[in-house]
XYZ file of C-alpha atoms in Angstrom:
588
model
C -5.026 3.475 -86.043
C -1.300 2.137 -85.139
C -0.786 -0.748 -86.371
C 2.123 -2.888 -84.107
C 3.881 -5.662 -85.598
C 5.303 -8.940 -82.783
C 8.752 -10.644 -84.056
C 6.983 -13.423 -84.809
C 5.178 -11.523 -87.439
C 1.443 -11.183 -85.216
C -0.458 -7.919 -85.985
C -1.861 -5.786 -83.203
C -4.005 -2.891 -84.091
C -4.183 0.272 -81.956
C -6.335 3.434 -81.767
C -3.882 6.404 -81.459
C -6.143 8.874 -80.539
C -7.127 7.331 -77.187
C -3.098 7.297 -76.607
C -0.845 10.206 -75.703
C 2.358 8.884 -75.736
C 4.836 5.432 -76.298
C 3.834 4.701 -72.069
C 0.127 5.119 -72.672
C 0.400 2.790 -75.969
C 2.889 0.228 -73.684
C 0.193 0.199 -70.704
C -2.652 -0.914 -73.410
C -0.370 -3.685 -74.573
C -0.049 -4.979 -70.896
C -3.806 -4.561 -69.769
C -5.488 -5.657 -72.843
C -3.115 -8.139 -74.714
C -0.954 -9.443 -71.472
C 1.767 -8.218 -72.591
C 4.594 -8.153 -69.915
C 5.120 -4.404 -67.912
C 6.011 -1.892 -70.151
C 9.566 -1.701 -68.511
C 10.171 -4.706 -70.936
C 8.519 -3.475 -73.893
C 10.653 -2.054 -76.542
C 8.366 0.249 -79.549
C 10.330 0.404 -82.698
C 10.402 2.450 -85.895
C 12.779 1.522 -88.532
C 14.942 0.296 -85.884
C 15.041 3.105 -83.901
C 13.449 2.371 -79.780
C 10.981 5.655 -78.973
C 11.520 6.859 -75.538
C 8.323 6.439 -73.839
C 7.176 9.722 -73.476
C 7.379 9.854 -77.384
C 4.461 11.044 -79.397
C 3.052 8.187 -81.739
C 2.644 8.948 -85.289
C -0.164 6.600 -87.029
C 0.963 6.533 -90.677
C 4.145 4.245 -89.600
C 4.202 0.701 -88.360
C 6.033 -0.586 -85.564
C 7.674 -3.340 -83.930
C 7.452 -4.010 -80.351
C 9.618 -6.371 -79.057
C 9.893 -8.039 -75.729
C 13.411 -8.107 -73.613
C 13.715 -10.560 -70.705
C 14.742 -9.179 -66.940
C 17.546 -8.502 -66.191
C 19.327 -10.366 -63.403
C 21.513 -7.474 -61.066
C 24.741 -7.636 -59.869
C 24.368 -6.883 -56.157
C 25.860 -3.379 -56.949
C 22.640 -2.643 -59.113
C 20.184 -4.256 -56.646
C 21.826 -2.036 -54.159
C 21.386 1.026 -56.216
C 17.611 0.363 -56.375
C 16.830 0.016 -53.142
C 18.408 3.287 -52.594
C 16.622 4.917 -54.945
C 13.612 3.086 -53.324
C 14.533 4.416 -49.970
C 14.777 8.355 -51.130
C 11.796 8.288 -53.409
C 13.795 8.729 -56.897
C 11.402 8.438 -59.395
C 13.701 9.082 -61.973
C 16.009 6.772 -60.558
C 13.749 3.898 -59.976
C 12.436 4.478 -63.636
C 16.211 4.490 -65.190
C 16.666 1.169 -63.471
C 13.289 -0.942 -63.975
C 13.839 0.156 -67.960
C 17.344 -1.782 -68.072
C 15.107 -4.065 -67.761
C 16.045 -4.842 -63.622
C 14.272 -7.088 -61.684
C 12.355 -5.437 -59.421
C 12.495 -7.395 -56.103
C 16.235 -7.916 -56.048
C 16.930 -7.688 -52.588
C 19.750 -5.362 -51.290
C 22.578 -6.290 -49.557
C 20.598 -6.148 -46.459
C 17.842 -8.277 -47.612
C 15.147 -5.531 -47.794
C 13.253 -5.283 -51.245
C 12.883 -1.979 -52.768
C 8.992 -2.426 -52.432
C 9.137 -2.484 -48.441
C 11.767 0.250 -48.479
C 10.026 2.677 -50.625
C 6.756 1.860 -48.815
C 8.538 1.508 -45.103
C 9.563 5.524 -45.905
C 6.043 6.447 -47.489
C 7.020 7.221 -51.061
C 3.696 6.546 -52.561
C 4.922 7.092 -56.144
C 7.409 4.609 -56.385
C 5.256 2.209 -54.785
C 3.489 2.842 -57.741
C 6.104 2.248 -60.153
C 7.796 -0.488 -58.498
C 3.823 -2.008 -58.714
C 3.397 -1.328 -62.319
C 6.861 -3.417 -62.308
C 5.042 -6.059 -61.136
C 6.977 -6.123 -58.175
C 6.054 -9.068 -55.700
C 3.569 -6.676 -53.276
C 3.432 -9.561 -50.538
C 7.609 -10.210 -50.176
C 8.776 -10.185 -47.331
C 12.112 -8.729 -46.263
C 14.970 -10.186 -44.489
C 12.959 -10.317 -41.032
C 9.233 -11.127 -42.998
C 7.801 -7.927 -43.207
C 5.422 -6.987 -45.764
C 5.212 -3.821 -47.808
C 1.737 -3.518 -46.363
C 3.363 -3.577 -42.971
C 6.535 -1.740 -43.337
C 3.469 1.006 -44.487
C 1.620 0.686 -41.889
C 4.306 0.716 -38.814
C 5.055 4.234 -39.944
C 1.129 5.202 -40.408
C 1.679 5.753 -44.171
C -2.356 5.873 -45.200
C -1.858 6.480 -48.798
C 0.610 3.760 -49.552
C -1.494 1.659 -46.817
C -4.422 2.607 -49.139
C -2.780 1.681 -52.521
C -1.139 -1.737 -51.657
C -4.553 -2.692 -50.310
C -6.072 -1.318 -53.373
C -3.691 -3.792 -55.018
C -4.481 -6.649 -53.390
C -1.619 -7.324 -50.670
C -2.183 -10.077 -48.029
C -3.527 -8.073 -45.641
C -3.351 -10.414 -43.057
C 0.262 -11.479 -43.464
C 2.101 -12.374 -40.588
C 6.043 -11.755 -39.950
C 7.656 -15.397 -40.496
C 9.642 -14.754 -36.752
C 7.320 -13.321 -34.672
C 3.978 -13.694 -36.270
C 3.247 -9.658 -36.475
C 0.154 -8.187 -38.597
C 0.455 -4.967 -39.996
C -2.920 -4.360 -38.306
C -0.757 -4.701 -34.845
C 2.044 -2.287 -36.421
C -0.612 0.122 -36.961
C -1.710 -0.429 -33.144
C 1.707 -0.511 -31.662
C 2.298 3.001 -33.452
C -0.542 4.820 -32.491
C -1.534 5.054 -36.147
C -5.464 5.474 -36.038
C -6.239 6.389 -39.525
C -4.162 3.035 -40.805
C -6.132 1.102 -38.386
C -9.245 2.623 -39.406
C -8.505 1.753 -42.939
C -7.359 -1.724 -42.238
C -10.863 -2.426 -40.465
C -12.639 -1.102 -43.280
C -10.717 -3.474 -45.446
C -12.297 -6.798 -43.121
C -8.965 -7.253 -41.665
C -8.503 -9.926 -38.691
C -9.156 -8.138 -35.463
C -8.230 -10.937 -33.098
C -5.633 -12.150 -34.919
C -2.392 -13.082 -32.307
C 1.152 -12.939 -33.232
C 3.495 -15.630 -32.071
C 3.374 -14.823 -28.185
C -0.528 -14.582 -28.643
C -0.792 -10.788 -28.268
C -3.464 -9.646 -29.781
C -3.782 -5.564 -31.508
C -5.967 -4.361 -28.874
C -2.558 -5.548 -26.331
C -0.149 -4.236 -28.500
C -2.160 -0.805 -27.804
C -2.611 -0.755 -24.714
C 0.955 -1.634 -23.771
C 1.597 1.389 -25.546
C -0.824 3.550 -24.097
C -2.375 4.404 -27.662
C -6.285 5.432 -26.275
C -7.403 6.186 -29.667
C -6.193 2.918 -31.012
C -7.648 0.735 -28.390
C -10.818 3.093 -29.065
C -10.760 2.085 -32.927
C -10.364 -1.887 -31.965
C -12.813 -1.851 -29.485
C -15.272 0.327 -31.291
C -14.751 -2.373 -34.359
C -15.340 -5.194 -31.806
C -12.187 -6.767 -30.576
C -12.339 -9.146 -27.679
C -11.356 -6.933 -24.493
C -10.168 -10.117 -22.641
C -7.397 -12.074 -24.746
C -5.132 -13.465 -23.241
C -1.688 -14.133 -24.762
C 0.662 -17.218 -23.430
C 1.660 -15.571 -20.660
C -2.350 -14.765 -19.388
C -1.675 -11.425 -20.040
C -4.748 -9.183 -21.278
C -5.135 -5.590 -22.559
C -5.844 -4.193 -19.102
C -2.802 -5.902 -17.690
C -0.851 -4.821 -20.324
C -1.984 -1.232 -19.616
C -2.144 -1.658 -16.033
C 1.529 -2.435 -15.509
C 2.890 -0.161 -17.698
C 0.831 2.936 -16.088
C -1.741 4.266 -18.737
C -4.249 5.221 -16.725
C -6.649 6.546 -19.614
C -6.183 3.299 -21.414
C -6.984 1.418 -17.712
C -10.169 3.485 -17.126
C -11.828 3.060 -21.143
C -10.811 -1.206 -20.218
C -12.757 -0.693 -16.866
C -15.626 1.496 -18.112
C -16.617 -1.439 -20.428
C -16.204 -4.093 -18.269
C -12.853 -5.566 -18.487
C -12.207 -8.696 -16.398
C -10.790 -7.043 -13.242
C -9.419 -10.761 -11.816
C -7.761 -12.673 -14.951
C -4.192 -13.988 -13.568
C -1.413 -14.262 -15.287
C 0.531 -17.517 -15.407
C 2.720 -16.297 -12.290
C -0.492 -15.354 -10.560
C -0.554 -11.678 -10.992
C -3.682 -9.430 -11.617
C -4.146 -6.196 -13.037
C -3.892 -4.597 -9.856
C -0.631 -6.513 -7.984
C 1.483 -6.055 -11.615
C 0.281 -2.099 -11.243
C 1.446 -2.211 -7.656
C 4.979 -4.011 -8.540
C 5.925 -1.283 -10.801
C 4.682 1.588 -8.614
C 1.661 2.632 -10.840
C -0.023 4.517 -7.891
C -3.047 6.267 -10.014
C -3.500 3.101 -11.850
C -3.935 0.585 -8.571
C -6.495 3.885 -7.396
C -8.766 3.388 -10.621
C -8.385 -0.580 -9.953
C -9.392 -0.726 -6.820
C -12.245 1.896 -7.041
C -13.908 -0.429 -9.627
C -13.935 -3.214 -7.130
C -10.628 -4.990 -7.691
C -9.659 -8.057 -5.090
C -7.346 -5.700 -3.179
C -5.885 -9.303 -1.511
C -5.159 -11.181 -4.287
C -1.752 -13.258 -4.029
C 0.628 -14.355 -6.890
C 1.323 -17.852 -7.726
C 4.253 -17.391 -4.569
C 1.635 -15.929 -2.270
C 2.496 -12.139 -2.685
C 0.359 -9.334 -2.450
C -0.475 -6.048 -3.939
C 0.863 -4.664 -0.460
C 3.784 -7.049 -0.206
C 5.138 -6.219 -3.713
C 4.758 -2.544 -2.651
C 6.637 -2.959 0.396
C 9.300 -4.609 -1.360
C 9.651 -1.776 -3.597
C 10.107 1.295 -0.941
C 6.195 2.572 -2.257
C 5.368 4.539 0.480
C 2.684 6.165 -1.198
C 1.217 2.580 -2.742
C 1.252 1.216 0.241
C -0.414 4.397 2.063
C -2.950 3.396 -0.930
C -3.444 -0.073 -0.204
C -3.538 0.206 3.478
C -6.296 2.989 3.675
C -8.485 0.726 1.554
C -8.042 -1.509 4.400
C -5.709 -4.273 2.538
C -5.064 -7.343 4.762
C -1.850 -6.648 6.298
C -0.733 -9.513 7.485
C -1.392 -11.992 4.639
C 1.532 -14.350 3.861
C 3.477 -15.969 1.061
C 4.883 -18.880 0.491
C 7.776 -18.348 3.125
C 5.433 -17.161 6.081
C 6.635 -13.730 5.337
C 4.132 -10.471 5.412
C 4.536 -7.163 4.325
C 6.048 -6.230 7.316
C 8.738 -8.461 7.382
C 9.775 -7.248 3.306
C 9.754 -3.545 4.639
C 12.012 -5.088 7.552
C 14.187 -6.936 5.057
C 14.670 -4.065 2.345
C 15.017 -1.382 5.226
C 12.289 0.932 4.127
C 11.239 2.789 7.592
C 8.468 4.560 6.714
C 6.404 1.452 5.084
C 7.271 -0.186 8.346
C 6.332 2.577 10.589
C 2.920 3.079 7.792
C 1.967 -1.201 8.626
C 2.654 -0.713 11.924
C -0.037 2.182 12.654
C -2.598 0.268 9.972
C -2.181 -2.746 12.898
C -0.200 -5.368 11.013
C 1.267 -7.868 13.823
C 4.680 -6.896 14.578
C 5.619 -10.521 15.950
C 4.694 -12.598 12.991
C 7.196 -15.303 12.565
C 7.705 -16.721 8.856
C 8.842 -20.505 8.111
C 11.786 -19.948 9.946
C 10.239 -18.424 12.942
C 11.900 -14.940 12.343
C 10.055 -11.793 13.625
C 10.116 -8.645 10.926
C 12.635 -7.593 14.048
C 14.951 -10.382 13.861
C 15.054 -9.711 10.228
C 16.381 -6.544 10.431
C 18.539 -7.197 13.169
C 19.835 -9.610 10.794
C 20.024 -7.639 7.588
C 21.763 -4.762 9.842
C 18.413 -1.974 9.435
C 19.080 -0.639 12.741
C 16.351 2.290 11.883
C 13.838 -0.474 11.355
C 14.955 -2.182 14.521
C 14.291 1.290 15.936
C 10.916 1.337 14.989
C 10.208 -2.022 15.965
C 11.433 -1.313 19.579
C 9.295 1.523 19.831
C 6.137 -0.434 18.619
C 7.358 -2.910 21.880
C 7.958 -5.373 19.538
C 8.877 -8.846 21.582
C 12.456 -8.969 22.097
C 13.224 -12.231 23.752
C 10.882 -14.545 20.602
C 12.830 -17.247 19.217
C 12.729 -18.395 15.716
C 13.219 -22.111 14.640
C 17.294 -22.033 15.375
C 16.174 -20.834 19.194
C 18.100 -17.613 18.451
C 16.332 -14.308 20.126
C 16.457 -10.999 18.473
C 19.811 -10.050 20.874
C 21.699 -13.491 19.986
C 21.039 -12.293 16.443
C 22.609 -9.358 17.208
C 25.639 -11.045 18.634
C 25.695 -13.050 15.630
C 25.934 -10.334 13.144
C 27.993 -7.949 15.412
C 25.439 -5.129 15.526
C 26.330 -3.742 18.799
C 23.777 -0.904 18.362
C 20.641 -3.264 18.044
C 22.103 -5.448 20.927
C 22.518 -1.887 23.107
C 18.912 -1.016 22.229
C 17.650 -4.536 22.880
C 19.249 -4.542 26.005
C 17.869 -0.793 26.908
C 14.615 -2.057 26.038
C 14.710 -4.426 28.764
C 15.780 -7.692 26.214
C 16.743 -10.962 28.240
C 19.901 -11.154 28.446
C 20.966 -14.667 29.529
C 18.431 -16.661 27.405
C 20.124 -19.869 25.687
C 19.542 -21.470 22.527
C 18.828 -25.471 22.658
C 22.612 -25.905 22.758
C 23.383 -23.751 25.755
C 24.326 -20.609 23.621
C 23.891 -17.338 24.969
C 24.108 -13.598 23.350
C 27.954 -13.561 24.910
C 28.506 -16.707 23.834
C 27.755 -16.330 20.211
C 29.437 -12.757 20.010
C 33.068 -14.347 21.570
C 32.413 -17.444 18.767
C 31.899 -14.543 16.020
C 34.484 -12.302 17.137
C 32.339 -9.093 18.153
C 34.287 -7.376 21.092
C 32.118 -4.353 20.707
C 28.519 -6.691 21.588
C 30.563 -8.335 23.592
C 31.678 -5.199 25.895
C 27.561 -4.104 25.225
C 26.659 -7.303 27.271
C 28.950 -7.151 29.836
C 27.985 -3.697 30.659
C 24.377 -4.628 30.727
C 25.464 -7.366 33.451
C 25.188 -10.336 31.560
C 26.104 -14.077 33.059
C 29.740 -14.480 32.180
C 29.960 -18.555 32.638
C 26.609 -19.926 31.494
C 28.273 -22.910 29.195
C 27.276 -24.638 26.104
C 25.859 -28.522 27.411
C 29.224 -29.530 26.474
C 30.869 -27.177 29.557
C 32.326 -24.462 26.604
C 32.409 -21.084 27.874
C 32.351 -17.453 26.421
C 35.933 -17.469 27.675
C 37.010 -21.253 26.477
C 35.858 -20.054 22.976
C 37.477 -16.951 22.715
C 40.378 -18.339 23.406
C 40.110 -21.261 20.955
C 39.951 -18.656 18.662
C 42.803 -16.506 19.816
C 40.408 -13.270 20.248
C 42.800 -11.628 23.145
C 40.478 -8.306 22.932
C 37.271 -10.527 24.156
C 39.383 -12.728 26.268
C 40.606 -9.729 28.220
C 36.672 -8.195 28.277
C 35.611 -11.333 29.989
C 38.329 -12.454 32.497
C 38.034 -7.819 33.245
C 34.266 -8.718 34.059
C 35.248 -11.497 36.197
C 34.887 -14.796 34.309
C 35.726 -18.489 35.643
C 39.290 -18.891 34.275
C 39.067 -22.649 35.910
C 36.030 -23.696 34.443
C 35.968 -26.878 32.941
C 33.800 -28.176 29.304
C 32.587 -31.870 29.731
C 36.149 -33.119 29.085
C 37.880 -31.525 32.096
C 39.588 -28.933 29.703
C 40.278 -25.068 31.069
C 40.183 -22.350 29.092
C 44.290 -22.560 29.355
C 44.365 -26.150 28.179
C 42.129 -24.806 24.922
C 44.236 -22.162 24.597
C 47.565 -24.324 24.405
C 45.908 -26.904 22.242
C 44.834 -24.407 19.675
C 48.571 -22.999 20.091
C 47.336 -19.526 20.999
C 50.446 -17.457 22.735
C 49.015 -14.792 23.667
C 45.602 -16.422 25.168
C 48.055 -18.230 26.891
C 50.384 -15.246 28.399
C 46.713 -13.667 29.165
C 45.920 -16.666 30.738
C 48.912 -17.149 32.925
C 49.320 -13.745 33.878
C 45.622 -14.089 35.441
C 46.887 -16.962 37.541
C 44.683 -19.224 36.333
C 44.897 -22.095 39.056
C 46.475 -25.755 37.174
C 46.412 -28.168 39.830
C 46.533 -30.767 36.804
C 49.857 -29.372 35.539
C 49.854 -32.533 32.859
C 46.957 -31.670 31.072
C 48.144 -28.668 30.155
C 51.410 -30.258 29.046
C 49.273 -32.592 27.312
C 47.145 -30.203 25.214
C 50.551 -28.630 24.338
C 52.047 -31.623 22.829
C 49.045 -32.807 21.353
C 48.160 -29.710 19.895
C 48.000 -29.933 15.850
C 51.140 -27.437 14.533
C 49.574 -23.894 14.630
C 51.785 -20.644 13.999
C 53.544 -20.356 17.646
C 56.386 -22.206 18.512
C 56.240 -25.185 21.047
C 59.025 -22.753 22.170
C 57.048 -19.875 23.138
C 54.235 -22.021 24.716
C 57.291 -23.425 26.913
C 58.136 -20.396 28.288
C 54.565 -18.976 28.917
C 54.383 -22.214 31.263
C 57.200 -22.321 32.462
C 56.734 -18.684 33.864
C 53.261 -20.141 35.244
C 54.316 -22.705 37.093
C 57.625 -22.991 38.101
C 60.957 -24.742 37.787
C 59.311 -28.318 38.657
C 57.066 -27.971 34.732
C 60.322 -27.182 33.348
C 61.765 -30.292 33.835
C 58.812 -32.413 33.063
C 58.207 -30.732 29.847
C 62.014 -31.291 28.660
C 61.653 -34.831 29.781
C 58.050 -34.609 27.752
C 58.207 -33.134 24.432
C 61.015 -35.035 22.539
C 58.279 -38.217 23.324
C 55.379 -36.270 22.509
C 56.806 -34.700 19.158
C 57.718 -38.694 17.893
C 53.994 -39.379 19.329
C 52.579 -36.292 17.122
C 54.069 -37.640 13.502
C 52.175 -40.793 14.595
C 48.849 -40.173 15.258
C 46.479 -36.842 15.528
C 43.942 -36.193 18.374
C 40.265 -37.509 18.088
């Protein structure tokens, strides 16, 4: 027997022969007369502190004496960890018998207990346990040893912290994370196996209310979700956002994970808080063997989002040619409509995707459908400039001359965007081509206004009526002028329009012209011999014009040459009056 002597002069009695060396005699101490770890015990003979793997010699008394921890410089805390991290067992040893505190945290904040067990080094686990390290700390972002363990799939050191008696339902402090979820998120079926086993919280949810069985399938871990379900995990959690494990799987395309959810009877309909199933989140993200499985087990193949969207609509959208193939084979209503009016048709107009179009059109869906705003799937191309869709469209004999809610037809669309190829195909098509809008607007109309000489030479080939006026008198002619576009001007007075036409105030197209201070309309103009039997309204509009980048000068002359010596000396007489009369007042 070895008999131990305390500083405060207690006697402890030991059996030798059940003890191989200065450790084995330091472990007794701590399991049978709580003595602190044996990284803090020091065994002394005459003085002299035995190394621990020392042999112990029963004819001599010791002393063991008991040293505090010591607190590390962040240097030393630093050097643990790192020993920690590569699995130094020497290392770790050479530190914890300074005596170090074992759960210093590095510079980083992780604790060597998490970092040795994070990098499955199952023997210093050990030690830094035997240290009494803290075995539920939690590192800088409030993970566990147990789950820095188990998000690698480290069974052993899984097995010994549980063994230990970790926390094993601890949850990260941010995001409220279980190590049985790491386990699930990596794929790690042995850990989750073990967890199980150890009565671990199935159903738990971390902070967004994902469950492990989500966390799985998200991944596309079959085993996993095999393990949870086979332990009894509900299959239809939802988390905040009403997403469950089969929507999770669903719209991230893991089809085996999809069919195991459907073979034991996942809820096929649960929405999500934007209104999305299983099948019309597969369908956004183009998950073509996953919407197959869905809808062969019976999935609403019409369901709409929260904004009235459809599996079929978010295909279009997307260019799916083969989802939408899918979808319209297993006889999908085509012509269902969100919250805008708009149907499928009208997104494969929008987003230019021909072959969608051309797939809805043979499938039946109505080619005329107007949406809030009254616009056809053609107008909407017309409008977005998808002349192949407008194409299409033409072929099907979709109706040209529909108006939507602003009275514009598919050609005055045309005209307004300046696609003279859809307004040439229009008109081929057999298109009106003097229809008005509720203001008197025609096709030729709105192209002079937007500057399009090409639609407007398209029209005036196809024989349009050059002087059908706004209900204010304004003519293709007055407004191209107004707006100094010679090129149209030219097109139109070529193809014989009124140059003495007058809008609702008894203005020509030469007054507007002068008033706007256009030159050159006004050379056009006056070279045309546009009859002025009023010669003072067009002296008028020039003084009264507001200051525009000709000269009063110029505009003199081009009137002058018009009509004679006679304006000449009116207009001398005229503008000095009408300049004063300019600083005072502007026109109405």
């Amino acid at each position: 027997m070895l008999r131990l002597w305390t500083l405060s002069g207690e006697s402890i009695t030991c059996p030798v022969e059940e003890l191989e060396d200065v450790k084995a005699l330091k472990r007794l101490l701590h399991d049978l007369h709580q003595f602190p770890p044996r990284f803090r015990q020091r065994i002394l003979i005459d003085g002299r502190n035995l190394d621990d793997s020392a042999k112990l010699d029963p004819s001599v008394d010791a002393t063991v004496v008991l040293q505090a921890l010591q607190k590390p410089s962040q240097s030393e805390a630093d050097s643990l960890a790192a020993a920690a991290e590569c699995g130094s067992l020497s290392k770790v040893e050479a530190i914890l018998q300074l005596p170090q505190d074992p759960d210093a945290p590095d510079r980083s904040g992780g604790r060597p207990i998490f970092i040795a067990s994070l990098h499955g080094h199952i023997e210093t686990v050990r030690l830094l346990l035997e240290a009494k390290a803290d075995k539920d700390s939690v590192d800088h972002n409030g993970a566990t040893a147990l789950m820095g363990a188990c998000c690698r799939g480290h069974l052993e050191v899984a097995r010994l912290l549980l063994e230990a008696g970790v926390d094993k339902d601890a949850a990260g402090v941010d995001d409220g994370i279980t190590a049985l979820m790491l386990a699930a998120l990596g794929g790690h079926t042995e850990v989750l196996q073990l967890l199980i086993e150890a009565s671990v919280d199935i159903d738990t949810r971390d902070n967004r209310g994902d469950t492990s069985l989500m966390h799985a399938a998200i991944r596309g871990h079959f085993d996993a979700a095999c393990v949870l379900l086979g332990a009894g995990c509900s299959i239809d959690a939802c988390n905040g956002n009403g997403h469950t494990a089969l929507l999770n799987a669903s719209v991230t395309g893991h089809k085996d994970v999809v069919r195991l959810l459907l073979e034991l009877r996942a809820d096929l309909e649960v929405v999500d808080v934007e209104g999305m199933t299983a099948l019309t989140s597969a369908a956004l993200t183009g998950q073509l063997e996953v919407v197959a499985l869905l809808l062969e087990a019976g999935a609403d193949k019409n369901s709409t989002t929260a904004n009235g969207h459809s599996a079929l609509m978010r295909a279009a959208v997307k260019g799916q040619t083969d989802m939408v193939r899918l979808l319209v084979e297993a006889s999908a209503d085509k012509d269902t409509v969100d919250d805008g009016g708009c149907t499928a048709l009208h997104f494969a107009a929008n987003y230019g995707h021909k072959e969608i179009a051309a797939l809805l059109l043979k499938g039946g869906a109505d080619m005329n459908a107007a949406n809030n705003e009254g616009n056809t799937p053609l107008m909407r191309a017309i409008s977005i400039g998808h002349f192949s869709i407008v194409r299409v469209l033409l072929q099907a004999k979709a109706d040209m001359d529909a108006r939507n809610k602003s009275g514009c037809t598919p050609l005055m669309l045309a005209s307004l965007v300046g696609d003279y190829k859809a307004a040439y195909y229009l008109l081929e098509a057999g298109a009106s081509k003097n229809l008005t809008r509720d203001d008197g607007a025609t096709a030729l109309f709105i192209a002079s206004l937007q500057g399009s000489a090409a639609v407007v030479q398209v029209l005036l080939n196809a024989g349009v009526d050059t002087d059908i006026a706004l209900k204010n008198g304004l003519t293709a002619l007055m407004i191209a002028c107004s707006e100094g576009q010679i090129l149209i001007a030219t097109l139109l007075l070529e193809a014989g329009a009124d140059k003495d036409a007058v809008d609702d105030k008894g203005f020509t197209a030469l007054d507007i012209a002068s008033w706007h201070g256009h030159a050159e309309a006004v050379r056009l103009l006056s070279e045309a011999s546009v009859d002025q039997k009023p010669v003072s309204r067009a002296v008028g509009a020039l003084s009264m014009r507001a200051p525009g980048p000709s000269s009063d000068q110029e505009i003199f002359w081009q009137m002058a040459a018009m009509c004679g010596a006679g304006f000449c000396i009116v207009a001398l007489l005229a503008i000095p009056f009408y300049s004063r009369l300019q600083r005072l007042r502007r026109p109405s």
